[in-house]
Coordinates of C-alpha atoms and ligand atoms in Angstrom, one line a residue:
X10 CA 103.8 124.2 61.1
X11 CA 104.2 126.6 63.9
X12 CA 101.8 128.7 65.9
X13 CA 102.5 132.5 66.0
X14 CA 100.3 134.5 68.6
X15 CA 100.4 138.1 68.6
X16 CA 99.1 140.0 71.8
X17 CA 97.1 143.4 72.1
X18 CA 100.2 145.7 71.9
X19 CA 101.6 143.7 69.0
X20 CA 98.4 144.4 66.8
X21 CA 97.7 147.9 68.6
X22 CA 98.0 150.1 65.6
X23 CA 98.6 150.2 61.9
X24 CA 102.3 150.5 62.3
X25 CA 102.3 147.4 64.6
X26 CA 100.2 145.3 62.4
X27 CA 102.7 146.1 59.4
X28 CA 105.4 144.9 61.8
X29 CA 103.5 141.7 62.5
X30 CA 102.9 141.0 58.8
X31 CA 106.6 141.4 58.1
X32 CA 107.5 138.9 60.9
X33 CA 105.1 136.3 59.7
X34 CA 106.4 136.7 56.1
X35 CA 109.9 136.1 57.2
X36 CA 108.6 132.9 58.9
X37 CA 106.6 131.8 55.9
X38 CA 108.6 128.7 55.4
X39 CA 107.6 127.2 58.6
X40 CA 103.9 127.3 57.7
X41 CA 102.6 129.6 60.4
X42 CA 99.1 129.5 61.8
X43 CA 98.5 133.1 63.2
X44 CA 96.6 133.8 66.3
X45 CA 95.6 137.3 67.2
X46 CA 94.1 139.3 70.1
X47 CA 92.1 142.3 69.9
X48 CA 93.9 145.6 69.3
X49 CA 95.6 146.7 72.6
X50 CA 92.9 148.2 75.1
X51 CA 89.9 147.2 72.9
X52 CA 88.6 144.5 75.2
X53 CA 88.5 146.7 78.2
X54 CA 86.7 149.3 76.0
X55 CA 84.1 146.8 74.9
X56 CA 83.7 145.6 78.6
X57 CA 83.0 149.4 79.5
X58 CA 80.7 150.0 76.8
X59 CA 78.6 147.0 77.6
X60 CA 78.3 148.0 81.2
X61 CA 77.8 151.7 80.5
X62 CA 74.7 152.5 82.5
X63 CA 74.3 156.2 81.9
X64 CA 72.4 156.4 78.7
X65 CA 71.8 154.8 75.4
X66 CA 73.7 157.8 73.7
X67 CA 76.8 157.1 75.9
X68 CA 76.9 153.4 74.9
X69 CA 76.4 154.2 71.3
X70 CA 79.2 156.8 71.5
X71 CA 81.7 154.2 73.3
X72 CA 80.9 151.8 70.5
X73 CA 81.6 154.2 67.5
X74 CA 84.9 155.2 69.2
X75 CA 86.0 151.3 69.3
X76 CA 84.9 151.1 65.7
X77 CA 86.8 154.3 64.8
X78 CA 90.1 152.8 66.2
X79 CA 89.8 150.0 63.9
X80 CA 88.7 152.2 60.9
X81 CA 91.8 154.5 61.5
X82 CA 94.2 151.5 61.4
X83 CA 92.4 150.2 58.1
X84 CA 92.8 153.6 56.6
X85 CA 96.4 153.7 57.4
X86 CA 97.0 150.3 56.1
X87 CA 95.3 151.0 52.7
X88 CA 92.8 148.2 53.0
X89 CA 89.2 148.5 52.4
X90 CA 86.8 149.6 55.1
X91 CA 84.4 146.8 54.2
X92 CA 86.7 144.3 55.9
X93 CA 85.0 144.9 59.2
X94 CA 81.6 146.1 58.1
X95 CA 79.7 143.0 59.3
X96 CA 81.6 143.0 62.7
X97 CA 80.8 146.7 63.3
X98 CA 77.2 146.3 62.6
X99 CA 77.1 143.0 64.7
X100 CA 78.7 145.0 67.5
X101 CA 76.2 147.9 67.2
X102 CA 73.3 145.2 67.4
X103 CA 74.8 143.4 70.2
X104 CA 75.0 146.5 72.4
X105 CA 71.4 147.6 71.4
X106 CA 70.1 144.2 72.9
X107 CA 71.2 145.7 76.4
X108 CA 68.2 147.2 77.9
X109 CA 69.0 150.5 79.6
X110 CA 69.7 150.2 83.2
X111 CA 69.8 146.2 83.1
X112 CA 72.9 144.4 84.3
X113 CA 74.6 142.9 81.5
X114 CA 74.8 139.2 81.7
X115 CA 77.9 137.1 81.2
X116 CA 76.7 135.5 77.9
X117 CA 76.0 138.8 76.5
X118 CA 79.2 140.1 77.7
X119 CA 81.1 137.5 75.9
X120 CA 79.2 138.2 72.7
X121 CA 80.3 141.8 73.1
X122 CA 84.0 141.0 73.9
X123 CA 84.4 138.8 71.0
X124 CA 84.2 141.6 68.6
X125 CA 87.7 142.8 69.4
X126 CA 89.3 139.7 68.2
X127 CA 86.8 139.1 65.3
X128 CA 87.8 142.8 64.0
X129 CA 91.6 142.5 64.6
X130 CA 91.8 138.9 62.7
X131 CA 90.1 140.4 59.6
X132 CA 92.4 143.5 59.7
X133 CA 95.5 141.5 60.0
X134 CA 94.5 138.9 57.3
X135 CA 93.6 141.7 54.9
X136 CA 97.2 143.4 55.6
X137 CA 98.7 140.0 54.9
X138 CA 96.7 139.6 51.6
X139 CA 98.0 143.2 50.5
X140 CA 101.4 142.1 51.1
X141 CA 101.1 139.0 48.9
X142 CA 100.3 136.4 51.5
X143 CA 97.3 134.1 50.7
X144 CA 95.9 134.6 54.1
X145 CA 92.1 133.9 55.5
X146 CA 90.7 135.2 58.7
X147 CA 88.7 132.8 60.7
X148 CA 86.7 133.0 64.0
X149 CA 88.1 130.4 66.2
X150 CA 84.6 128.7 66.6
X151 CA 84.3 128.2 62.9
X152 CA 87.4 125.9 62.9
X153 CA 86.3 123.9 65.9
X154 CA 86.9 125.9 69.1
X155 CA 84.0 124.2 71.2
X156 CA 83.8 125.2 74.8
X157 CA 81.6 124.6 77.7
X158 CA 79.0 127.2 78.9
X159 CA 81.2 128.7 81.6
X160 CA 80.9 132.3 80.3
X161 CA 83.8 134.5 80.8
X162 CA 86.2 131.6 81.7
X163 CA 85.2 128.8 79.4
X164 CA 86.9 125.5 79.1
X165 CA 87.7 123.9 75.7
X166 CA 86.1 120.5 75.2
X167 CA 88.3 117.6 74.4
X168 CA 86.5 117.2 70.9
X169 CA 87.8 120.6 69.8
X170 CA 91.4 119.3 69.4
X171 CA 90.5 116.5 66.7
X172 CA 88.2 119.2 65.0
X173 CA 90.6 122.0 64.9
X174 CA 93.5 119.7 63.8
X175 CA 91.4 118.4 60.8
X176 CA 90.2 122.0 59.6
X177 CA 93.6 123.5 59.8
X178 CA 95.3 120.7 57.9
X179 CA 92.7 120.8 55.3
X180 CA 93.2 124.6 54.6
X181 CA 95.6 125.7 51.9
X182 CA 95.5 129.5 52.8
X183 CA 97.4 131.0 55.9
X184 CA 94.8 130.9 58.7
X185 CA 94.6 134.1 60.8
X186 CA 92.4 132.9 63.8
X187 CA 91.0 135.0 66.6
X188 CA 92.3 134.4 69.9
X189 CA 90.3 134.4 73.1
X190 CA 86.9 133.2 71.8
X191 CA 85.0 130.0 71.3
X192 CA 81.4 128.7 71.1
X193 CA 79.4 126.4 73.5
X194 CA 77.2 123.5 72.3
X195 CA 74.1 125.8 72.1
X196 CA 75.9 128.1 69.7
X197 CA 76.5 131.0 72.1
X198 CA 79.9 132.7 71.9
X199 CA 82.2 132.2 74.8
X200 CA 85.6 133.7 76.0
X201 CA 88.4 131.8 77.6
X202 CA 89.2 134.3 80.4
X203 CA 91.4 137.6 80.1
X204 CA 94.5 137.1 78.5
X205 CA 93.2 133.8 76.8
X206 CA 94.7 134.2 73.2
X207 CA 97.7 132.6 74.6
X208 CA 95.5 129.6 75.6
X209 CA 93.9 129.6 72.2
X210 CA 97.5 129.5 70.6
X211 CA 98.3 126.5 72.7
X212 CA 95.2 124.7 72.1
X213 CA 95.8 125.1 68.3
X214 CA 99.5 124.2 68.7
X215 CA 98.6 121.0 70.4
X216 CA 95.7 120.2 67.8
X217 CA 98.1 120.5 64.9
X218 CA 101.1 119.1 66.8
X219 CA 103.0 122.3 65.8
X220 CA 106.7 122.3 66.1
X221 CA 106.7 125.4 68.1
X222 CA 104.2 127.8 69.7
X223 CA 105.2 131.3 69.6
X224 CA 103.8 133.9 71.8
X225 CA 104.7 137.3 70.5
X226 CA 104.3 140.1 73.0
X227 CA 105.9 143.4 74.2
X228 CA 108.8 142.2 76.2
X229 CA 111.9 140.1 75.7
X230 CA 110.5 136.8 76.9
X231 CA 109.7 135.7 80.4
X232 CA 111.8 137.8 82.7
X233 CA 113.2 137.5 86.2
X234 CA 110.2 140.0 87.3
X235 CA 107.7 142.1 85.8
X236 CA 109.9 144.9 83.9
X237 CA 107.2 147.3 84.6
X238 CA 108.1 146.8 88.3
X239 CA 111.8 146.0 88.4
X240 CA 114.0 148.0 86.2
X241 CA 116.8 145.6 86.4
X242 CA 114.7 142.6 85.3
X243 CA 116.4 140.2 82.8
X244 CA 115.1 138.0 80.2
X245 CA 115.6 134.2 81.0
X246 CA 116.7 132.0 78.1
X247 CA 115.0 128.8 79.3
X248 CA 112.2 127.8 81.7
X249 CA 110.8 124.6 82.3
X250 CA 107.0 123.8 81.6
X251 CA 106.2 123.6 85.3
X252 CA 108.1 126.6 86.2
X253 CA 106.3 128.7 83.4
X254 CA 102.8 127.2 84.5
X255 CA 103.5 128.1 88.1
X256 CA 104.7 131.6 87.2
X257 CA 101.6 132.2 85.1
X258 CA 99.3 130.8 87.8
X259 CA 100.9 132.9 90.4
X260 CA 100.4 136.2 88.6
X261 CA 103.0 136.5 85.9
X262 CA 100.8 138.3 83.1
X263 CA 103.1 137.4 80.3
X264 CA 101.3 133.8 79.9
X265 CA 97.7 132.9 80.5
X266 CA 97.7 130.3 83.4
X267 CA 96.2 127.6 81.0
X268 CA 98.7 128.0 78.3
X269 CA 101.2 125.4 79.2
X270 CA 99.2 122.4 79.7
X271 CA 98.2 121.7 76.1
X272 CA 101.8 122.3 74.9
X273 CA 103.3 120.1 77.7
X274 CA 101.2 117.3 77.0
X275 CA 102.4 117.1 73.4
X276 CA 106.0 118.3 74.4
X277 CA 105.7 121.3 72.0
X278 CA 108.3 123.9 73.0
X279 CA 106.7 127.6 73.7
X280 CA 108.7 130.5 72.8
X281 CA 107.9 134.0 74.1
X282 CA 109.3 136.5 71.7
X283 CA 109.2 140.4 71.5
X284 CA 107.5 142.0 68.3
X285 CA 109.5 145.3 69.1
X286 CA 112.8 143.4 69.1
X287 CA 112.2 140.2 67.0
X288 CA 115.9 139.5 66.9
X289 CA 116.0 138.8 70.6
X290 CA 116.0 135.0 71.3
X291 CA 113.3 135.5 73.9
X292 CA 112.5 132.5 76.2
X293 CA 112.0 128.9 75.4
X294 CA 109.7 127.0 77.6
X295 CA 110.5 123.3 77.5
X296 CA 110.6 120.1 79.6
X297 CA 114.1 120.5 81.0
X298 CA 115.5 123.9 81.1
X299 CA 119.3 124.4 81.5
X300 CA 120.0 127.4 83.5
X301 CA 122.6 128.5 86.0
X302 CA 120.2 130.4 88.5
X303 CA 118.1 128.3 90.7
X304 CA 115.4 130.9 90.9
X305 CA 113.7 131.5 87.6
X306 CA 111.5 134.6 88.5
X307 CA 109.8 136.6 91.2
X308 CA 106.1 137.3 90.6
X309 CA 103.3 138.9 92.3
X310 CA 99.5 138.9 92.4
X311 CA 97.6 141.8 94.1
X312 CA 94.1 141.8 95.3
X313 CA 93.9 138.3 96.9
X314 CA 92.0 137.6 100.2
X315 CA 93.7 135.6 103.0
X316 CA 91.3 133.5 105.2
X317 CA 92.5 132.6 108.6
X318 CA 90.8 129.9 110.5
X319 CA 91.7 129.1 114.0
X320 CA 90.5 126.7 116.6
X321 CA 91.4 126.1 120.2
X322 CA 90.2 122.8 120.6
X323 CA 92.3 120.4 118.3
X324 CA 90.7 117.2 119.4
X325 CA 89.5 116.3 115.7
X326 CA 91.9 117.9 113.6
X327 CA 91.1 115.9 110.5
X328 CA 87.4 116.2 110.7
X329 CA 88.0 119.8 111.1
X330 CA 90.0 119.9 107.9
X331 CA 87.4 118.0 106.1
X332 CA 84.7 120.4 107.1
X333 CA 86.9 123.4 106.2
X334 CA 87.7 122.0 102.6
X335 CA 84.1 121.1 102.1
X336 CA 82.9 124.6 102.9
X337 CA 85.5 126.2 100.6
X338 CA 84.0 123.8 97.8
X339 CA 80.5 124.7 98.6
X340 CA 81.5 128.5 98.5
X341 CA 83.2 128.4 95.3
X342 CA 86.6 129.4 96.9
X343 CA 89.6 128.0 95.1
X344 CA 92.5 127.9 97.3
X345 CA 96.2 128.7 96.1
X346 CA 98.5 128.8 98.8
X347 CA 97.9 127.1 102.2
X348 CA 99.9 127.4 105.4
X349 CA 99.1 125.4 108.5
X350 CA 100.1 125.2 112.2
X351 CA 98.6 123.3 115.1
X352 CA 95.7 125.6 115.7
X353 CA 95.5 127.7 112.7
X354 CA 95.2 127.3 108.8
X355 CA 95.6 130.1 106.3
X356 CA 94.8 130.1 102.7
X357 CA 94.9 132.6 99.9
X358 CA 92.3 132.9 97.2
X359 CA 91.6 135.1 94.1
X360 CA 88.0 134.6 94.4
X361 CA 85.6 137.1 96.1
X362 CA 85.0 135.6 99.4
X363 CA 81.6 135.4 101.2
X364 CA 82.8 135.8 104.7
X365 CA 79.3 135.6 106.3
X366 CA 78.4 132.3 104.5
X367 CA 81.9 130.7 105.4
X368 CA 81.6 131.8 108.8
X369 CA 78.1 130.1 109.2
X370 CA 79.5 127.0 107.8
X371 CA 82.7 126.6 110.0
X372 CA 81.9 128.9 112.7
X373 CA 80.9 126.9 115.4
X374 CA 84.1 124.9 115.7
X375 CA 86.7 127.5 114.6
X376 CA 86.9 131.3 114.1
X377 CA 87.1 132.6 110.7
X378 CA 88.8 135.9 109.8
X379 CA 89.4 137.4 106.5
X380 CA 92.3 139.8 105.4
X381 CA 91.1 141.6 102.3
X382 CA 93.3 143.3 99.5
X383 CA 96.5 141.6 100.3
X384 CA 99.3 140.6 97.7
X385 CA 100.9 137.3 97.1
X386 CA 104.7 137.5 96.1
X387 CA 106.3 134.4 94.9
X388 CA 109.7 133.1 94.1
X389 CA 109.5 130.4 91.4
X390 CA 112.3 128.0 90.3
X391 CA 113.0 124.3 90.1
X392 CA 116.2 124.8 92.3
X393 CA 114.4 126.3 95.2
X394 CA 113.9 122.8 96.9
X395 CA 117.7 122.4 97.5
X396 CA 118.6 125.9 98.2
X397 CA 120.2 126.4 101.5
X398 CA 118.7 128.8 103.9
X399 CA 116.0 130.2 101.4
X400 CA 113.8 131.4 104.3
X401 CA 116.9 133.3 106.0
X402 CA 117.4 135.0 102.5
X403 CA 113.8 136.1 102.1
X404 CA 113.4 137.4 105.8
X405 CA 116.8 139.3 105.8
X406 CA 116.0 140.9 102.4
X407 CA 112.5 142.0 103.5
X408 CA 113.4 142.9 107.2
X409 CA 111.3 146.3 107.0
X410 CA 108.2 144.6 105.2
X411 CA 105.9 142.7 107.6
X412 CA 105.1 139.3 106.2
X413 CA 101.6 137.9 106.7
X414 CA 101.9 134.3 105.7
X415 CA 104.6 132.3 104.1
X416 CA 104.3 128.9 102.3
X417 CA 106.2 126.7 99.9
X418 CA 104.7 124.3 97.5
X419 CA 104.7 120.7 97.9
X420 CA 106.7 120.3 94.6
X421 CA 109.4 122.8 96.0
X422 CA 109.2 125.0 93.1
X423 CA 107.7 128.1 94.7
X424 CA 108.1 130.1 97.8
X425 CA 105.2 132.4 98.4
X426 CA 104.5 134.9 101.0
X427 CA 101.8 137.4 101.6
X428 CA 102.3 141.2 102.2
X429 CA 100.1 144.3 102.4
X430 CA 99.2 145.4 98.9
X431 CA 101.0 148.6 99.3
X432 CA 104.4 146.8 100.1
X433 CA 104.0 144.6 97.1
X434 CA 106.1 146.3 94.5
X435 CA 108.9 147.2 97.0
X436 CA 108.9 143.3 98.3
X437 CA 109.4 142.2 94.6
X438 CA 112.3 144.8 94.2
X439 CA 114.0 143.8 97.4
X440 CA 113.7 140.1 96.6
X441 CA 115.0 140.7 93.0
X442 CA 118.0 142.3 94.4
X443 CA 118.6 139.5 96.8
X444 CA 118.3 136.9 94.3
X445 CA 119.4 138.5 91.1
X446 CA 121.7 141.1 92.4
X447 CA 119.9 144.0 90.6
Ligands
ADP88 P1 100.0 140.5 75.3 O1 99.1 141.6 75.0 O2 101.2 140.4 74.3 O3 99.5 139.2 75.6 P2 100.4 141.0 78.1 O4 100.3 142.3 78.6 O5 99.3 140.1 78.4 O6 100.9 140.9 76.8 O7 101.7 140.4 78.7 C1 103.0 141.0 78.8 C2 103.3 141.9 79.9 O8 103.5 140.9 81.1 C3 104.6 142.6 79.9 O9 104.4 143.7 79.4 C4 104.9 142.7 81.3 O10 104.6 143.9 82.0 C5 104.0 141.5 82.0 N1 105.0 140.7 82.8 C6 104.5 140.4 84.3 N2 105.5 139.6 84.6 C7 106.3 139.3 83.7 C8 107.5 138.5 83.7 N3 108.0 137.7 84.7 N4 108.2 138.4 82.6 C9 107.8 139.3 81.5 N5 106.7 139.9 81.4 C10 105.9 140.1 82.5
LIG89 N1 91.6 140.5 74.3 C1 91.6 139.7 75.3 C2 92.1 140.4 76.7 O1 92.3 141.6 76.6 C3 92.4 138.5 75.2 C4 93.9 138.6 75.0 O2 94.5 139.7 74.7 O3 94.7 137.6 75.2 O4 91.8 139.8 77.7
MG90 MG1 98.5 138.6 77.5

């Protein structure tokens, strides 16, 4: 068996859905389990509709527009409108529950977001049936996707793997499963974090011990940089699990950060492929990648905060470090990149940081300063650790861009630097030129 996950652009229109069905049909012999995202843009629209404060009418219009997008695709595909009737009505009632003027809470927002995947899975399955495939749509929670109650960013519980494995193995039809969503122990719908359908695919792949987990997207695999930023970005044939995981965590949107772990634990290859260009070999993510270039890719994460803590009295540095990290923990700040010197420690974080509270916790012994809205640019690759003069290459290629902080990971697999957000794309382009020659 293999898992084939199709992202939002891949199921973004009737034409694309027909294309997806053709690709799945070609792979029928490998017994695919299909995972789908919501149609491109729909999750954003659902969030916007849920948060719409203006009036009940504006909210209702937004919902009808979302349903209309699906109905249009259904019309063009020539499948019955009734396919999504229950979901469309479910979405209408879910929106009605939000009282005018109220902040929508995370549990209700997850419920509303779930309708994107629930509608797309039904449309894709119906289109497959029309093309002669014996397919059935499933909401992931109905086949065992059990999570904790961390709405918006839920974690899958260990029990899910066994349950999902058993359910899929006992199913004779081709399963078309919703990405992104699950259910907690109380029965509330949860979501796995934005872009989380990749993670769903990987969980299902591990649960059924798939031969391969395929992530079908809109580019030729993992590339040497985001092709939307660097024109000369090239597709990479092979990337190791740890490189792919690091890239995803450091901002490469092509994979959700949690995707790699379940696959890696079972040593299942993850292949990234292009729905627009299915003949391209894409990228294979495996344990040991064979590749000539030491650097795999350059990636960037925008809108991060940098927290600088400095202390003049360095008498009890260990005690101070403990205090700082305890404070981060209590304030829910998760730290990505750390750089230290004798009198200073700087860290980057994606979280919104409560500066005042942090200052109160460590303020007596050290001064805390925060730089908001920065960007972290990272060079990722297994060969970085033994690359001569890597820092020299970075500094000389970025000579016109001020570098706020620089840090290498303990594993030697990434070298990250912080720049002003306005310099971020230029920095990625210049580093790409320095490391890949284009
Ligand atoms: P999907 O909807 O299929 O899940 P995403 O939009 O989540 O697709 O991810 C694919 C996008 O990731 C690409 O269109 C590309 O712009 C972006 N991206 C960022 N970094 C990279 C990279 N290193 N390699 C390939 N794509 C990247
Ligand atoms: N539809 C969800 C999102 O837009 C999940 C996904 O596409 O992977 O975040
Ligand atoms: Mg994605």
